[in-house]
Coordinates of C-alpha atoms and ligand atoms in Angstrom, one line a residue:
M1 CA 11.9 -21.7 13.4
T2 CA 12.8 -20.3 16.7
S3 CA 11.5 -18.5 19.3
G4 CA 12.9 -15.0 19.7
R5 CA 14.2 -13.7 22.6
G6 CA 15.3 -10.2 23.9
N7 CA 16.8 -8.3 21.4
S8 CA 17.7 -11.3 18.9
C9 CA 15.6 -12.9 16.3
D10 CA 16.1 -14.8 13.2
V11 CA 14.7 -11.7 10.8
A12 CA 15.0 -8.3 11.9
V13 CA 13.0 -6.4 8.9
I14 CA 14.2 -2.4 8.4
G15 CA 11.2 -0.7 7.4
A16 CA 7.4 -0.5 8.6
G17 CA 5.8 0.5 4.8
M18 CA 4.1 -2.0 2.9
A19 CA 7.2 -4.0 1.7
G20 CA 8.1 -3.9 5.5
M21 CA 5.1 -4.7 6.7
A22 CA 4.4 -7.9 4.4
A23 CA 7.8 -9.4 4.7
A24 CA 7.6 -9.3 9.0
L25 CA 4.0 -10.7 8.7
F26 CA 5.5 -13.7 6.2
A27 CA 8.2 -14.2 8.1
A28 CA 6.2 -14.9 11.1
E29 CA 4.1 -17.0 9.2
R30 CA 6.9 -18.9 8.4
G31 CA 8.0 -19.1 12.3
L32 CA 10.6 -17.0 12.2
S33 CA 11.3 -15.1 15.4
C34 CA 10.9 -11.4 13.8
I35 CA 11.9 -8.0 14.9
Q36 CA 10.7 -5.2 12.8
V37 CA 12.0 -1.6 13.1
G38 CA 10.3 1.8 11.6
S39 CA 7.3 3.5 11.4
G40 CA 4.3 3.8 9.2
G41 CA 6.1 4.5 5.8
G42 CA 3.8 5.5 2.8
I43 CA 0.7 3.4 4.3
L44 CA -1.0 6.5 5.8
F45 CA -1.3 8.2 2.7
A46 CA -2.6 4.8 1.0
S47 CA -6.0 4.9 -0.8
G48 CA -6.1 1.2 0.8
L49 CA -6.7 -0.2 -2.3
L50 CA -3.7 -3.0 -3.2
D51 CA -2.7 -2.2 -6.8
L52 CA -0.9 -5.8 -8.8
L53 CA 0.0 -4.3 -11.8
G54 CA -2.5 -2.0 -13.3
V55 CA -0.5 -0.7 -16.3
H56 CA 1.9 -2.0 -18.7
P57 CA 4.1 -1.0 -20.9
V58 CA 4.1 2.3 -18.8
A59 CA 4.8 4.6 -21.8
E60 CA 2.0 3.1 -23.5
G61 CA -0.2 3.8 -20.6
R62 CA -1.9 0.3 -21.4
L63 CA -4.4 -1.3 -18.8
W64 CA -5.3 -4.4 -18.1
R65 CA -7.9 -6.1 -16.8
S66 CA -6.1 -9.0 -15.8
P67 CA -3.1 -8.5 -13.7
Y68 CA -1.8 -11.7 -14.4
A69 CA -1.8 -11.5 -18.1
A70 CA -0.3 -8.1 -17.2
L71 CA 3.1 -9.7 -15.3
A72 CA 3.3 -12.5 -18.3
A73 CA 3.4 -9.3 -20.6
L74 CA 6.2 -7.7 -17.7
A75 CA 8.0 -11.4 -17.9
R76 CA 8.5 -11.2 -21.5
E77 CA 9.2 -7.7 -22.3
Q78 CA 10.8 -6.8 -18.8
P79 CA 12.6 -9.5 -17.3
G80 CA 14.5 -7.5 -14.7
H81 CA 11.6 -6.0 -13.4
P82 CA 11.1 -7.0 -9.6
L83 CA 8.2 -7.8 -10.3
A84 CA 8.8 -10.2 -13.1
R85 CA 11.0 -12.3 -11.1
V86 CA 8.5 -13.7 -8.9
D87 CA 6.5 -16.8 -10.0
P88 CA 2.9 -15.7 -10.4
G89 CA 1.7 -18.4 -8.7
A90 CA 3.7 -17.3 -5.5
I91 CA 2.1 -13.7 -6.2
R92 CA -1.2 -15.2 -5.9
T93 CA -0.8 -17.0 -2.5
A94 CA 1.1 -14.1 -1.0
F95 CA -1.9 -12.0 -1.6
E96 CA -4.5 -13.9 -0.5
S97 CA -2.3 -14.4 3.0
F98 CA -1.8 -10.7 2.8
V99 CA -5.4 -9.8 2.7
A100 CA -6.4 -12.9 4.9
A101 CA -4.3 -11.4 7.5
L102 CA -5.9 -7.7 7.2
G103 CA -9.6 -9.9 7.2
E104 CA -8.2 -11.7 11.0
A105 CA -7.4 -8.3 11.9
G106 CA -10.8 -6.9 11.2
L107 CA -10.2 -5.1 7.6
A108 CA -12.0 -7.0 5.0
Y109 CA -11.4 -7.6 1.3
A110 CA -13.4 -8.4 -1.5
P111 CA -12.4 -11.6 -2.4
L112 CA -9.3 -11.3 -5.0
R113 CA -10.8 -13.2 -8.3
G114 CA -7.6 -12.8 -10.2
R115 CA -9.1 -9.3 -12.0
N116 CA -8.1 -5.9 -11.9
R117 CA -11.4 -3.7 -10.4
S118 CA -12.3 -0.2 -11.4
V119 CA -12.9 1.9 -8.4
L120 CA -14.0 5.6 -8.2
T121 CA -11.9 8.5 -7.0
A122 CA -12.0 11.6 -5.1
L123 CA -11.3 13.6 -8.5
G124 CA -14.1 11.7 -10.3
T125 CA -11.4 9.6 -12.1
L126 CA -11.5 5.4 -12.4
K127 CA -8.5 3.9 -10.7
T128 CA -7.2 0.4 -12.0
T129 CA -6.5 -1.8 -8.9
F130 CA -6.7 -5.7 -7.3
G131 CA -7.5 -5.6 -3.7
V132 CA -10.6 -3.9 -3.2
P133 CA -11.7 -3.4 1.0
L134 CA -15.4 -4.8 1.1
S135 CA -16.3 -0.8 1.6
M136 CA -15.5 0.1 -1.6
V137 CA -16.3 -2.7 -3.8
A138 CA -20.0 -2.4 -4.4
G139 CA -19.1 1.3 -6.3
A140 CA -16.7 -1.7 -8.3
N141 CA -19.7 -3.6 -9.1
L142 CA -21.9 -0.8 -10.0
L143 CA -19.3 0.8 -12.5
E144 CA -18.6 -2.8 -14.2
A145 CA -22.2 -4.1 -14.5
P146 CA -22.6 -5.8 -17.5
G147 CA -26.2 -4.2 -18.7
G148 CA -24.6 -0.4 -17.8
R149 CA -24.2 2.1 -15.1
Q150 CA -27.2 1.8 -12.8
P151 CA -28.6 5.3 -11.0
C152 CA -26.6 6.3 -7.8
L153 CA -26.4 8.6 -5.2
L154 CA -23.2 10.3 -4.0
V155 CA -23.4 12.1 -0.8
D156 CA -21.0 14.8 0.5
F157 CA -20.4 16.4 3.8
R158 CA -20.7 20.4 3.8
G159 CA -17.0 21.2 5.1
L160 CA -15.5 18.2 4.2
R161 CA -12.0 19.1 2.8
E162 CA -10.9 18.0 -0.7
F163 CA -14.1 16.0 -1.3
S164 CA -16.8 16.8 -3.5
A165 CA -19.9 14.9 -5.1
R166 CA -20.6 17.4 -7.2
Q167 CA -17.2 17.3 -8.7
I168 CA -17.3 13.5 -8.9
A169 CA -20.7 13.9 -11.2
A170 CA -19.2 16.6 -13.1
T171 CA -16.4 14.6 -14.1
L172 CA -18.2 11.6 -15.0
G173 CA -21.6 12.8 -15.7
D174 CA -21.3 12.1 -19.6
R175 CA -20.2 8.1 -19.2
W176 CA -23.0 7.6 -16.0
P177 CA -26.5 9.9 -16.4
G178 CA -27.8 8.1 -13.4
L179 CA -25.3 9.6 -11.5
R180 CA -26.7 12.2 -8.8
C181 CA -24.5 14.0 -6.4
Q182 CA -26.1 15.9 -2.7
R183 CA -24.7 17.3 0.0
I184 CA -25.5 17.3 3.5
D185 CA -24.4 18.5 7.0
F186 CA -22.5 16.2 9.5
P187 CA -25.0 15.6 12.7
G188 CA -23.3 17.3 15.2
F189 CA -20.5 19.1 13.3
E190 CA -23.2 21.7 11.5
A191 CA -21.6 24.8 13.0
V192 CA -17.6 23.5 12.4
P193 CA -16.8 25.6 8.8
E194 CA -13.7 22.6 8.3
L195 CA -14.2 18.8 8.5
Y196 CA -11.4 15.9 8.7
A197 CA -12.2 12.6 7.3
A198 CA -11.1 11.2 10.3
H199 CA -12.8 13.1 12.9
L200 CA -16.0 11.7 10.9
A201 CA -15.2 8.2 10.7
R202 CA -14.5 8.2 14.5
A203 CA -17.7 10.3 15.1
L204 CA -20.0 7.7 13.1
E205 CA -18.5 4.6 15.0
S206 CA -21.0 6.3 17.4
G207 CA -24.6 4.4 16.6
E208 CA -26.6 7.6 17.2
T209 CA -24.5 10.2 14.9
R210 CA -24.9 6.9 12.2
E211 CA -28.6 6.8 12.6
R212 CA -28.9 10.4 12.2
T213 CA -27.1 10.5 9.0
I214 CA -28.8 7.3 7.7
A215 CA -31.8 9.4 8.6
L216 CA -30.5 12.5 6.3
I217 CA -29.5 10.4 3.6
Q218 CA -32.8 8.3 3.5
P219 CA -35.1 10.8 1.6
L220 CA -32.3 11.8 -1.1
L221 CA -32.2 8.1 -2.2
G222 CA -34.8 8.7 -5.5
D223 CA -34.3 5.5 -8.0
A224 CA -30.6 5.1 -6.6
H225 CA -29.4 1.7 -7.0
A226 CA -26.4 2.4 -4.7
V227 CA -25.0 5.4 -2.5
G228 CA -21.6 6.6 -2.3
L229 CA -20.0 8.2 0.4
P230 CA -16.3 9.5 1.4
A231 CA -14.2 6.9 3.1
V232 CA -15.3 7.9 6.3
L233 CA -17.4 5.1 7.6
G234 CA -15.5 4.3 10.8
L235 CA -11.9 3.6 11.6
G236 CA -11.3 0.6 14.1
H237 CA -15.1 -0.6 13.6
S238 CA -15.4 0.0 10.0
R239 CA -17.2 -3.2 9.1
A240 CA -20.0 -2.7 11.2
V241 CA -20.3 0.9 10.5
H242 CA -20.6 0.0 6.4
A243 CA -23.1 -2.7 7.5
A244 CA -25.1 -0.4 9.4
F245 CA -25.4 2.1 6.4
E246 CA -26.0 -0.8 4.1
A247 CA -28.9 -2.1 6.2
G248 CA -30.1 1.3 7.4
L249 CA -30.6 2.3 3.5
G250 CA -31.3 -0.7 2.2
L251 CA -29.4 -0.7 -0.7
P252 CA -25.0 -1.3 -1.1
V253 CA -22.9 1.5 -0.1
F254 CA -19.2 2.2 -0.9
E255 CA -16.8 4.3 0.0
I256 CA -14.6 6.5 -2.3
P257 CA -11.1 7.1 -1.3
T258 CA -10.4 10.8 -0.5
M259 CA -7.0 12.3 -0.2
P260 CA -4.2 11.7 1.6
T261 CA -4.0 11.7 4.8
S262 CA -6.8 9.1 4.3
V263 CA -9.1 7.0 6.4
P264 CA -8.0 4.0 4.4
G265 CA -4.7 4.7 5.3
L266 CA -5.5 4.7 8.7
R267 CA -7.3 1.7 8.6
L268 CA -4.6 -0.1 7.1
L269 CA -2.2 0.5 9.4
G270 CA -4.3 0.1 12.2
A271 CA -4.8 -3.6 10.8
L272 CA -1.1 -4.0 9.9
E273 CA -0.1 -3.6 13.1
R274 CA -2.6 -6.2 14.8
V275 CA -1.6 -8.2 12.8
M276 CA 2.0 -7.6 13.8
A277 CA 0.9 -7.7 17.6
A278 CA -1.2 -11.0 16.9
R279 CA 2.1 -12.9 14.9
G280 CA 4.2 -12.1 17.7
V281 CA 6.4 -9.4 15.8
R282 CA 8.5 -7.5 17.8
R283 CA 8.4 -4.0 16.7
R284 CA 10.5 -1.1 17.4
H285 CA 8.2 1.8 15.4
L286 CA 9.8 4.4 17.4
S287 CA 12.9 3.2 16.2
S288 CA 15.3 3.8 12.9
V289 CA 18.5 1.6 12.1
R290 CA 21.8 3.7 12.6
A291 CA 24.0 1.0 11.3
L292 CA 24.4 -2.7 10.3
A293 CA 27.3 -4.9 10.3
R294 CA 28.2 -8.2 10.1
N295 CA 29.4 -9.5 13.8
G296 CA 32.2 -12.1 14.9
N297 CA 30.2 -14.6 14.9
P298 CA 29.5 -15.5 11.1
G299 CA 25.8 -16.6 11.5
T300 CA 24.6 -13.2 12.9
M301 CA 24.3 -9.5 11.9
T302 CA 24.2 -6.7 14.6
L303 CA 22.0 -3.7 14.0
E304 CA 22.6 -0.4 15.6
L305 CA 19.0 1.6 16.7
D306 CA 18.3 5.0 17.6
G307 CA 14.9 6.5 18.9
V308 CA 15.3 5.0 22.3
P309 CA 17.0 6.3 25.2
G310 CA 20.4 5.1 25.4
G311 CA 20.1 3.2 22.0
E312 CA 19.2 -0.6 21.0
R313 CA 21.5 -3.4 20.0
L314 CA 19.3 -6.1 17.7
S315 CA 21.3 -9.7 16.7
A316 CA 19.3 -11.1 13.7
R317 CA 20.7 -13.9 12.0
A318 CA 19.1 -12.5 8.7
V319 CA 17.5 -8.7 7.7
V320 CA 15.3 -7.6 5.0
L321 CA 16.0 -4.3 3.8
A322 CA 12.9 -2.5 3.3
T323 CA 13.6 1.2 3.8
G324 CA 11.3 2.2 0.4
R325 CA 12.6 5.2 -1.8
F326 CA 13.4 8.6 -1.5
S327 CA 10.2 9.5 0.5
G328 CA 11.0 6.5 3.2
R329 CA 14.2 7.6 3.2
G330 CA 16.1 4.1 1.7
L331 CA 17.4 6.6 -1.1
T332 CA 18.7 9.7 -1.2
A333 CA 19.9 12.2 -4.2
D334 CA 22.4 14.7 -4.2
R335 CA 24.2 16.6 -6.6
G336 CA 26.6 13.5 -6.8
G337 CA 24.0 10.5 -7.6
V338 CA 21.8 8.9 -5.5
R339 CA 22.5 6.8 -2.5
E340 CA 21.3 4.0 -0.6
S341 CA 20.8 5.5 3.4
L342 CA 21.9 3.0 5.5
L343 CA 24.7 1.1 3.8
G344 CA 26.1 3.0 1.2
L345 CA 25.3 0.1 -1.4
P346 CA 25.6 0.8 -4.9
V347 CA 22.2 2.1 -6.6
Q348 CA 21.2 1.5 -10.2
Q349 CA 20.9 4.9 -11.3
P350 CA 21.6 6.7 -14.8
A351 CA 24.8 8.1 -15.5
S352 CA 24.3 11.7 -15.0
R353 CA 22.0 14.0 -13.2
E354 CA 20.8 15.5 -16.9
A355 CA 19.3 12.0 -17.4
W356 CA 17.4 12.2 -14.4
H357 CA 14.4 13.4 -16.0
Q358 CA 12.7 13.7 -19.4
R359 CA 12.7 17.1 -21.3
D360 CA 8.6 16.9 -20.7
F361 CA 7.8 16.4 -16.9
L362 CA 4.4 14.5 -18.0
D363 CA 6.3 12.6 -20.2
P364 CA 4.3 9.2 -20.3
S365 CA 7.1 7.0 -20.5
G366 CA 8.2 8.6 -16.9
H367 CA 11.5 9.4 -15.5
A368 CA 14.5 7.3 -15.2
I369 CA 15.1 8.7 -11.6
N370 CA 12.0 6.8 -10.5
R371 CA 13.5 3.5 -11.6
A372 CA 16.8 3.9 -9.7
G373 CA 17.3 1.4 -7.1
L374 CA 19.4 -1.4 -6.1
R375 CA 20.5 -4.6 -7.9
I376 CA 20.0 -8.1 -6.5
D377 CA 21.3 -11.3 -7.0
A378 CA 18.6 -14.3 -7.7
A379 CA 17.8 -14.8 -3.5
W380 CA 17.0 -11.1 -3.8
R381 CA 20.2 -9.9 -2.1
P382 CA 21.5 -6.5 -2.5
L383 CA 24.5 -6.4 -4.5
D384 CA 27.9 -4.7 -3.9
A385 CA 30.0 -2.8 -6.6
S386 CA 32.1 -6.0 -7.3
G387 CA 28.4 -7.6 -8.3
Q388 CA 28.7 -10.0 -5.1
P389 CA 26.0 -10.1 -2.3
A390 CA 26.8 -7.3 0.1
M391 CA 25.9 -9.5 2.8
P392 CA 25.4 -13.4 2.8
R393 CA 21.8 -13.0 4.8
L394 CA 20.6 -9.5 4.0
Y395 CA 17.9 -9.2 1.4
A396 CA 16.1 -6.5 -0.1
V397 CA 12.1 -5.9 -0.9
G398 CA 9.5 -3.5 -2.1
S399 CA 10.5 0.0 -3.7
I400 CA 14.1 0.2 -3.1
L401 CA 14.5 -2.1 -5.8
A402 CA 16.0 -1.5 -9.0
G403 CA 14.3 -1.5 -12.6
Q404 CA 10.6 -0.6 -11.6
D405 CA 8.3 2.7 -11.5
W406 CA 5.4 1.2 -9.3
M407 CA 3.6 4.6 -9.1
R408 CA 3.3 4.4 -12.7
A409 CA 2.7 1.0 -13.5
K410 CA 0.2 0.6 -10.3
C411 CA 2.4 -1.9 -8.8
G412 CA 2.8 -0.6 -5.0
S413 CA 1.2 -3.0 -2.7
G414 CA 2.3 -5.5 -5.3
L415 CA 5.6 -5.0 -5.4
A416 CA 5.6 -5.0 -1.9
I417 CA 3.8 -8.0 -1.0
A418 CA 5.1 -10.3 -3.7
T419 CA 9.3 -9.4 -3.5
A420 CA 8.8 -9.8 0.4
W421 CA 7.0 -13.5 -0.1
A422 CA 9.9 -14.1 -2.6
A423 CA 12.8 -12.9 -0.4
M424 CA 11.1 -14.6 3.0
E425 CA 11.4 -17.6 0.6
Q426 CA 14.9 -17.0 0.5
V427 CA 15.5 -16.3 3.8
A428 CA 14.0 -19.4 5.4
D429 CA 15.3 -21.5 2.7
H430 CA 18.9 -19.9 3.9
L431 CA 18.1 -19.7 7.8
G432 CA 17.4 -23.9 7.4
G433 CA 16.5 -25.7 10.9
A434 CA 16.8 -24.8 14.1
G435 CA 17.3 -21.0 14.9
A436 CA 19.4 -19.1 17.3
G437 CA 16.8 -16.0 18.1
Ligands
FAD501 C1 0.8 8.8 -2.0 C2 0.5 7.5 -1.9 C3 -0.5 6.7 -2.5 C4 -0.9 5.4 -2.5 N1 -1.7 4.8 -3.2 C5 -1.6 3.5 -3.2 C6 -2.4 2.4 -3.7 O1 -3.3 3.4 -4.7 N2 -2.4 1.4 -4.2 C7 -1.7 0.7 -3.8 O2 -1.0 -0.7 -3.6 N3 -0.4 1.3 -2.8 C8 -0.5 2.7 -2.6 N4 1.0 3.5 -2.0 C9 1.6 2.6 -1.1 C10 2.7 1.9 -2.2 O3 2.4 0.9 -2.3 C11 4.0 1.9 -1.1 O4 4.1 3.0 -0.8 C12 5.0 1.3 -2.0 O5 5.0 0.0 -2.3 C13 6.3 1.7 -1.3 O6 6.4 1.0 0.1 P1 7.9 0.6 0.4 O7 7.5 -0.2 1.7 O8 8.9 0.0 -0.1 O9 8.2 2.1 1.2 P2 8.2 3.3 2.1 O10 6.4 3.0 2.3 O11 8.3 4.4 1.5 O12 8.5 2.7 3.6 C14 10.1 2.5 4.1 C15 10.4 2.2 5.3 O13 11.1 2.2 5.7 C16 11.7 3.0 6.7 N5 12.8 3.5 6.8 C17 13.5 4.1 5.9 N6 15.2 4.0 6.6 C18 14.8 3.5 7.8 C19 16.3 3.0 8.8 N7 17.2 3.4 8.4 N8 16.0 2.4 9.7 C20 14.3 2.1 9.9 N9 13.5 2.6 9.2 C21 13.5 3.0 8.0 C22 10.5 4.3 6.6 O14 10.3 4.7 8.0 C23 9.3 3.5 6.6 O15 8.9 3.1 7.2 C24 0.5 4.3 -2.0 C25 1.7 5.2 -1.4 C26 1.5 6.7 -1.3 C27 2.8 7.5 -0.8

């Protein structure tokens, strides 16, 4: 819409978690100049799997094969849920666009076919998700094969923390008789007692280490139809490393996400940073927003930044709040209640602290505190105490929104991507023609 200059832009996005990244991407794709403020958020801890909606209702723990059927049920039964407010067609487009951008940045995902997939976790459980990195999809294909689960070899590395192929095989054994496990030394790290996934991922970008690893696995294949490995197949060049393993072993190879901080989380963050750079989003990743105000000119807002010497002041025609919940610091909780950190916006929350949690911590219906957040109007603008938009061009997206429990509903990325898309539609609409960036 306008080419941004210096410290002014059409849209300032506060937050660089999944929701902030999605909002900045969609702003840039709509031709809006964008400045994004904040560091990586929960992405570093993410598995690389993009959940859309896996569980509904949360209290029943019902898993859905089709996330779109789940969304339809959500819209009927919980119309106030932020995901239920986004048109399913728009969600489809938003996901396609997000995944395409990641693919351009070198992080390929399996084609989205409108259905949820089952993916093996490091605990040996199955996770229901939607967007699956190409490096993990052979595992999902194997798990879902119509003729039953074919023999498979899981390999781990001596000394790799918190990843045991034996534990996965033991957990799944009775449901997957042909699942075998083997442990090997990681070439070049034989004498290292404790290995870290990111180090192995970097080491496997060297052709020599890759070939030595493949040569160690080759004699163990037996009747395996596929090979599962911890998610360490490269960092910035994961596509090439994965392809080299498949070619070298002559079988489908799949990664299993490891515990946070995970290599897939690092890859996702790296890819999103490349996407931002390619789309011309100006990032202030070492800064945070200290204050936000409407300034004298009714069409703009001013953001005061910390984190750079002397601070910085930005001017934006619209602002998207994507500051997350408690871990992102968008919300804080104390004895007096839950507060929105930046502007003190009213937070929808239980009437008293006693109502924050169920008596049973593992209660399947979850805890009311996890559904606390900002109330918004139909245009994704957070409301003030009188129920009016707090500012005419302030929008809120992602996990800071009220009425959802993304962790239990398995809708983290879905919530981020869908709400960012829907809010950015409103932003573009409100900003209309020429910009002032
Ligand atoms: C352990 C873990 C596992 C996960 N696994 C999955 C998974 O398997 N599948 C999936 O789909 N998703 C997963 N997620 C990610 C999840 O989708 C997102 O974390 C969630 O959607 C929240 O994203 P968000 O952007 O709303 O908030 P956050 O990720 O919390 O980001 C908030 C951002 O706001 C910034 N911020 C806060 N205040 C300010 C300020 N004043 N100025 C500037 N910046 C500010 C923070 O620094 C941060 O960048 C996982 C997350 C975690 C933590």
